[in-house]
XYZ file of C-alpha atoms in Angstrom:
167
model
C -55.033 130.998 125.303
C -52.205 129.451 123.230
C -53.994 126.077 123.183
C -57.148 127.721 121.872
C -55.179 129.491 119.142
C -53.405 126.252 118.132
C -56.720 124.426 117.950
C -58.206 127.149 115.728
C -55.147 127.108 113.432
C -55.213 123.314 113.154
C -58.920 123.344 112.374
C -58.465 126.062 109.753
C -55.627 124.217 107.992
C -57.548 120.942 108.094
C -60.546 122.564 106.402
C -58.254 124.028 103.720
C -56.743 120.598 103.094
C -60.184 119.022 102.776
C -61.288 121.731 100.333
C -58.132 121.249 98.232
C -58.511 117.464 98.237
C -62.146 117.784 97.225
C -61.175 119.994 94.300
C -58.462 117.559 93.153
C -60.877 114.615 93.250
C -63.560 116.606 91.435
C -61.139 117.675 88.678
C -59.795 114.120 88.316
C -63.248 112.572 87.972
C -64.479 115.294 85.615
C -61.429 114.783 83.390
C -61.687 110.986 83.314
C -65.436 110.963 82.710
C -65.050 113.704 80.095
C -62.527 111.587 78.152
C -64.821 108.566 78.299
C -67.760 110.699 77.167
C -65.754 111.937 74.176
C -65.251 108.285 73.187
C -68.973 107.582 73.573
C -69.845 110.614 71.453
C -67.401 109.446 68.762
C -69.030 105.990 68.832
C -72.447 107.601 68.485
C -71.275 109.614 65.452
C -69.971 106.389 63.891
C -73.306 104.705 64.626
C -75.222 107.579 63.022
C -73.015 107.235 59.942
C -72.731 103.434 59.684
C -75.773 102.148 61.561
C -75.823 98.878 63.502
C -72.794 97.584 61.575
C -70.545 100.019 63.440
C -66.852 99.186 63.782
C -65.886 100.151 67.333
C -62.246 99.537 66.410
C -62.094 102.978 64.798
C -63.556 104.767 67.811
C -60.951 106.529 69.953
C -61.441 105.449 73.550
C -58.739 106.512 75.972
C -57.768 103.970 78.596
C -59.473 101.025 76.863
C -57.862 97.699 77.618
C -56.791 95.341 80.374
C -54.652 97.910 82.184
C -56.480 101.054 81.134
C -59.564 101.150 83.312
C -62.213 101.015 80.572
C -62.980 97.313 80.275
C -65.089 97.576 77.121
C -67.263 99.740 74.937
C -70.381 98.227 73.433
C -73.431 99.023 71.350
C -76.705 97.576 72.610
C -79.801 97.896 70.430
C -83.253 98.891 71.687
C -84.193 95.212 72.136
C -81.193 94.640 74.404
C -79.041 92.780 71.867
C -75.299 93.346 71.902
C -74.493 94.422 68.327
C -70.882 95.563 68.706
C -68.178 95.256 71.341
C -64.566 96.273 71.791
C -62.676 95.061 74.832
C -63.424 92.213 77.198
C -66.888 90.712 76.955
C -69.340 91.262 79.750
C -71.777 88.557 78.626
C -75.159 88.710 76.931
C -76.345 92.315 77.045
C -80.022 91.643 77.770
C -79.141 89.758 80.951
C -76.805 92.347 82.428
C -78.044 94.858 84.959
C -76.021 97.732 83.495
C -77.522 97.209 80.020
C -81.069 97.026 81.362
C -80.583 100.168 83.472
C -79.011 102.151 80.601
C -81.685 101.081 78.119
C -84.444 102.067 80.550
C -82.870 105.441 81.324
C -82.225 106.405 77.704
C -85.453 105.041 76.190
C -87.562 106.896 78.772
C -86.146 110.307 77.878
C -85.090 111.755 74.545
C -82.285 113.815 76.031
C -78.676 114.153 75.045
C -77.373 113.423 78.531
C -74.637 111.176 79.762
C -75.973 108.443 82.053
C -73.833 106.993 84.839
C -75.329 103.785 86.153
C -75.016 101.974 89.440
C -71.841 99.958 90.007
C -72.160 96.291 89.029
C -69.990 93.254 89.685
C -68.275 91.720 86.693
C -66.157 88.607 86.256
C -62.959 88.958 84.252
C -60.012 86.579 84.208
C -61.459 84.733 87.181
C -61.640 87.901 89.285
C -64.674 89.797 90.497
C -64.417 93.499 89.731
C -66.716 96.446 90.189
C -67.596 98.353 87.026
C -69.500 101.562 86.504
C -71.505 101.764 83.268
C -71.422 105.108 81.494
C -73.689 105.459 78.451
C -75.170 107.663 75.764
C -78.430 107.309 73.838
C -78.405 106.191 70.219
C -81.119 107.451 67.891
C -82.376 106.489 64.461
C -82.621 109.010 61.631
C -86.269 109.668 62.586
C -85.226 110.405 66.184
C -86.642 107.200 67.669
C -84.697 105.218 70.238
C -82.150 102.835 68.674
C -80.240 101.714 71.769
C -77.187 102.801 73.733
C -73.435 102.978 73.494
C -71.971 101.964 76.839
C -68.511 102.047 78.376
C -67.848 99.714 81.300
C -65.377 101.500 83.576
C -63.569 99.761 86.396
C -64.323 101.519 89.663
C -60.659 101.303 90.650
C -59.831 103.484 87.642
C -62.072 106.270 88.912
C -60.766 105.996 92.461
C -57.080 105.841 91.461
C -56.626 109.457 92.519
C -56.968 108.352 96.148
C -53.921 106.096 95.780
C -51.822 109.153 94.972
C -53.010 111.281 97.879
C -51.394 110.972 101.283
C -53.966 111.837 103.917
């Protein structure tokens, strides 16, 4: 009888721990992605004001830089041309899978939704890293598709919460 009770208690506490861990991970990811989205929305506002000559240097983007987790933020026009970049270069936009996927997703639908693309491999400083593209649609004054603003986020940045959890 005692063994059965101990097993039930252990199972109950394990399920509570899993639920708590799940909530922590969810809150972490929602916060990180929310901050990145705020940067993308600020870049879009700048684009709407200044057009293709946007200066991404004035756009607040938390965690941008070599140690920050956001490798770069870029503006890619509807034809797939990289028109602005801040951070480390990811190469010619039209040839990169994340640019093609974001352009296809945003040009197909005139929605104001954040798009999170599939992870892609990127070379930086001689190292292969996984990046997750997060993007927003850019529109012209007439509402037609103008391109995307994209943040390339290192996957390790999003999974950093797991390094802090002892399971």
